Amino acid sequence: MSARALLRVAIIDDQALMRAGFRALLDAEDDIEVVGEAADGRAGLDLLREHTPDVALLDITMPVMTGIEATHAIAADPLLAGVRVVILTNYGLDSYVFDALRAGAAGFLLKDTEPAELLRAIRVAADGDALLSPAITRRLIGEFVARPPDRSTAPGLEVLTRREREVTALAARGLSNEEIAVHMVVSPYTAKTHVSRAMIKLGARDRAQLVVFAYESGLVEPRSWGDGSPAPGR
């Protein structure tokens, strides 16, 4: 997306008041355009296919088709490959959100998040460069640490080079491309290239799904670093 292009957003939520609140917030931004609204997942898919926005704000619990079902459908549709899904939930990091991230969502937000955080998250999701916030990343990592790796469903990490495995593990710690670059003593462009190649090889729609793959494959093990975060696996 160029610096001058409008960031196009679709709002899919069964609560009319919630949709209205999101639209009022987004319409006040000069660089964001709301392309439409839908009240259930199936209508939301029709909306996305008509407008192909940059970001879809997607409620996780809706009639007709849930947010998880819609996320699966979006991930499976080549026409929607450029749409970044941000899951909206009232419940925090529960099993539904975990399943949505596995399905291909870029991340999630609580519905009571601060307006500034919502706007920042939409822009970050559209860029595809990072998870939505350090706090959300830590919660996501904590959820994986509490679960054993699910190697039966994990992708084959053998397709990655040593460098790509290293950046994948660092991304799973929640590091940005700039932080990965400092850690590896490379340029931010080189770090971003390694991350992008790892995503392509693993079929990850975005960075959030790359983190899912890192934990489910066992590439990152839940042992503690000095700061309490999990260490990249060897």
XYZ file of C-alpha atoms in Angstrom:
234
model
C 0.000 0.000 0.000
C 1.482 3.356 -0.990
C 1.807 6.236 1.458
C -1.055 8.102 -0.234
C -3.464 5.194 -0.621
C -6.470 4.894 1.618
C -6.464 1.892 3.932
C -9.714 0.095 3.142
C -11.542 -1.659 5.997
C -14.653 -3.841 6.218
C -16.584 -4.254 9.480
C -18.297 -7.617 10.069
C -20.161 -7.868 13.370
C -23.709 -8.900 14.288
C -24.119 -6.012 16.755
C -25.336 -2.884 14.979
C -24.183 -0.607 17.798
C -20.680 -2.067 17.649
C -20.519 -1.593 13.869
C -21.665 1.993 14.225
C -19.019 2.704 16.846
C -16.230 1.243 14.742
C -17.399 3.105 11.644
C -17.556 6.453 13.470
C -14.013 5.947 14.751
C -12.597 4.879 11.382
C -14.448 7.492 9.325
C -12.747 10.211 11.377
C -9.331 9.103 10.076
C -8.004 10.712 6.892
C -6.168 7.580 5.741
C -8.935 5.003 6.358
C -12.030 4.228 4.294
C -14.804 1.904 5.499
C -15.901 -0.005 2.392
C -18.947 -1.611 4.018
C -20.530 -3.517 6.886
C -22.077 -6.962 7.332
C -23.994 -8.596 10.190
C -22.893 -12.216 9.735
C -19.960 -14.187 8.373
C -21.593 -15.273 5.121
C -22.705 -11.761 4.235
C -19.245 -10.640 5.283
C -17.635 -12.957 2.729
C -19.822 -11.489 0.000
C -18.766 -8.014 1.123
C -15.078 -8.929 1.065
C -15.301 -10.511 -2.375
C -17.009 -7.406 -3.730
C -14.574 -4.862 -2.253
C -11.364 -6.819 -1.335
C -10.383 -4.444 1.486
C -6.978 -4.349 3.155
C -8.360 -5.311 6.587
C -11.500 -7.095 7.768
C -12.615 -6.500 11.363
C -14.355 -9.791 12.092
C -16.443 -10.657 15.141
C -15.703 -14.149 16.393
C -19.271 -15.088 17.379
C -21.876 -14.401 14.683
C -24.979 -16.098 13.260
C -25.034 -18.002 9.934
C -21.228 -18.265 9.819
C -18.879 -17.670 12.747
C -15.738 -15.603 12.587
C -13.595 -18.745 12.619
C -15.550 -20.290 9.736
C -15.304 -17.041 7.802
C -11.557 -16.826 8.474
C -11.096 -20.347 7.079
C -13.068 -19.335 3.977
C -11.033 -16.147 3.522
C -7.750 -18.034 3.829
C -8.918 -20.596 1.248
C -10.028 -17.995 -1.320
C -7.201 -16.808 -3.633
C -9.211 -13.677 -4.406
C -8.978 -12.685 -0.732
C -5.271 -13.414 -0.272
C -4.566 -9.742 0.408
C -7.235 -9.330 3.096
C -5.852 -9.243 6.643
C -8.319 -10.524 9.239
C -8.429 -8.936 12.683
C -10.629 -10.924 15.042
C -12.818 -9.009 17.489
C -13.755 -10.703 20.747
C -15.186 -9.990 24.169
C -13.454 -12.924 25.786
C -9.687 -12.530 25.476
C -7.333 -15.243 24.338
C -9.600 -18.288 24.486
C -9.673 -21.421 22.336
C -11.795 -19.650 19.711
C -9.187 -16.970 19.154
C -6.438 -19.600 19.090
C -8.345 -21.468 16.362
C -8.855 -18.243 14.412
C -5.131 -17.469 14.458
C -4.411 -20.995 13.266
C -6.980 -20.499 10.497
C -5.129 -17.451 9.215
C -6.208 -14.380 11.202
C -3.572 -11.662 11.496
C -4.361 -11.189 15.165
C -7.105 -10.248 17.555
C -8.408 -7.349 19.608
C -10.711 -7.118 22.570
C -13.807 -5.081 21.778
C -13.120 -2.774 24.723
C -9.631 -1.886 23.468
C -8.653 1.771 23.435
C -9.514 3.589 20.163
C -5.878 4.522 19.528
C -4.842 0.875 19.879
C -7.560 -0.227 17.457
C -6.399 2.282 14.848
C -2.761 1.301 15.300
C -3.652 -2.403 15.081
C -5.534 -1.923 11.810
C -2.558 -0.130 10.267
C -0.103 -2.746 11.525
C -2.276 -5.598 10.278
C -2.547 -3.990 6.841
C 1.226 -3.694 6.706
C 1.624 -7.357 7.683
C 4.837 -6.568 9.535
C 4.054 -7.621 13.106
C 1.509 -8.935 15.555
C -0.931 -6.386 16.856
C 0.810 -5.381 20.080
C 3.514 -6.589 22.455
C 0.849 -7.336 25.085
C -1.127 -9.518 22.680
C 2.061 -11.237 21.534
C 2.969 -12.088 25.132
C -0.493 -13.515 25.758
C -0.316 -15.550 22.574
C 3.113 -16.895 23.547
C 1.834 -17.711 27.022
C -0.979 -19.760 25.512
C 1.467 -21.772 23.411
C 3.776 -22.313 26.384
C 0.850 -23.878 28.258
C 0.237 -26.359 25.420
C 2.490 -29.139 24.143
C 3.579 -28.773 20.485
C 1.101 -30.269 18.032
C 3.566 -31.749 15.567
C 0.830 -33.778 13.871
C -0.591 -30.605 12.297
C 2.619 -28.577 12.073
C 4.143 -27.697 8.692
C 7.471 -29.162 7.662
C 10.087 -26.747 8.927
C 12.766 -28.684 7.046
C 11.953 -26.455 4.050
C 13.500 -23.504 5.895
C 17.160 -22.533 5.800
C 19.057 -22.112 9.055
C 18.623 -18.340 8.875
C 14.911 -18.640 8.148
C 14.467 -20.966 11.124
C 16.296 -18.459 13.279
C 14.136 -15.496 12.247
C 10.982 -17.604 12.638
C 11.976 -18.447 16.195
C 12.755 -14.800 16.947
C 9.439 -13.693 15.450
C 7.746 -16.203 17.753
C 9.272 -14.354 20.691
C 7.423 -11.268 19.499
C 10.430 -9.454 18.049
C 9.863 -6.938 15.252
C 11.942 -6.987 12.066
C 14.091 -4.189 13.471
C 14.715 -6.120 16.687
C 15.473 -9.299 14.722
C 17.979 -7.317 12.652
C 19.779 -6.123 15.791
C 19.818 -9.637 17.260
C 21.210 -11.185 14.060
C 23.454 -8.221 13.185
C 21.897 -7.751 9.759
C 19.953 -4.943 8.112
C 16.201 -4.602 8.764
C 15.636 -5.260 5.046
C 17.543 -8.551 5.273
C 15.591 -9.561 8.382
C 12.300 -8.751 6.659
C 13.388 -10.745 3.596
C 14.139 -13.817 5.722
C 10.776 -13.499 7.489
C 8.932 -13.101 4.185
C 10.642 -16.138 2.671
C 9.823 -18.250 5.728
C 6.171 -17.210 5.470
C 6.047 -18.111 1.777
C 7.665 -21.517 2.294
C 5.353 -22.392 5.197
C 2.230 -21.014 3.533
C 1.691 -18.508 6.359
C -0.740 -15.734 5.450
C 0.906 -13.356 7.891
C 3.268 -13.061 10.823
C 0.730 -14.266 13.381
C 0.384 -17.575 11.562
C 4.173 -17.843 11.372
C 4.221 -17.699 15.179
C 1.575 -20.424 15.330
C 3.730 -22.630 13.101
C 6.844 -21.988 15.212
C 5.181 -23.201 18.403
C 3.183 -26.056 16.942
C 6.257 -27.482 15.231
C 8.335 -27.333 18.403
C 10.839 -24.939 16.782
C 10.320 -22.729 19.832
C 10.407 -24.541 23.161
C 8.703 -23.240 26.331
C 11.853 -22.831 28.363
C 12.504 -19.539 30.074
C 14.907 -16.830 29.085
C 16.110 -14.328 31.632
C 13.242 -11.963 30.834
C 10.647 -14.706 31.249
C 9.979 -15.166 27.534
C 10.403 -18.471 25.735
C 13.650 -19.116 23.908
C 13.963 -20.004 20.247
C 14.541 -23.688 19.782
C 17.851 -25.017 18.513
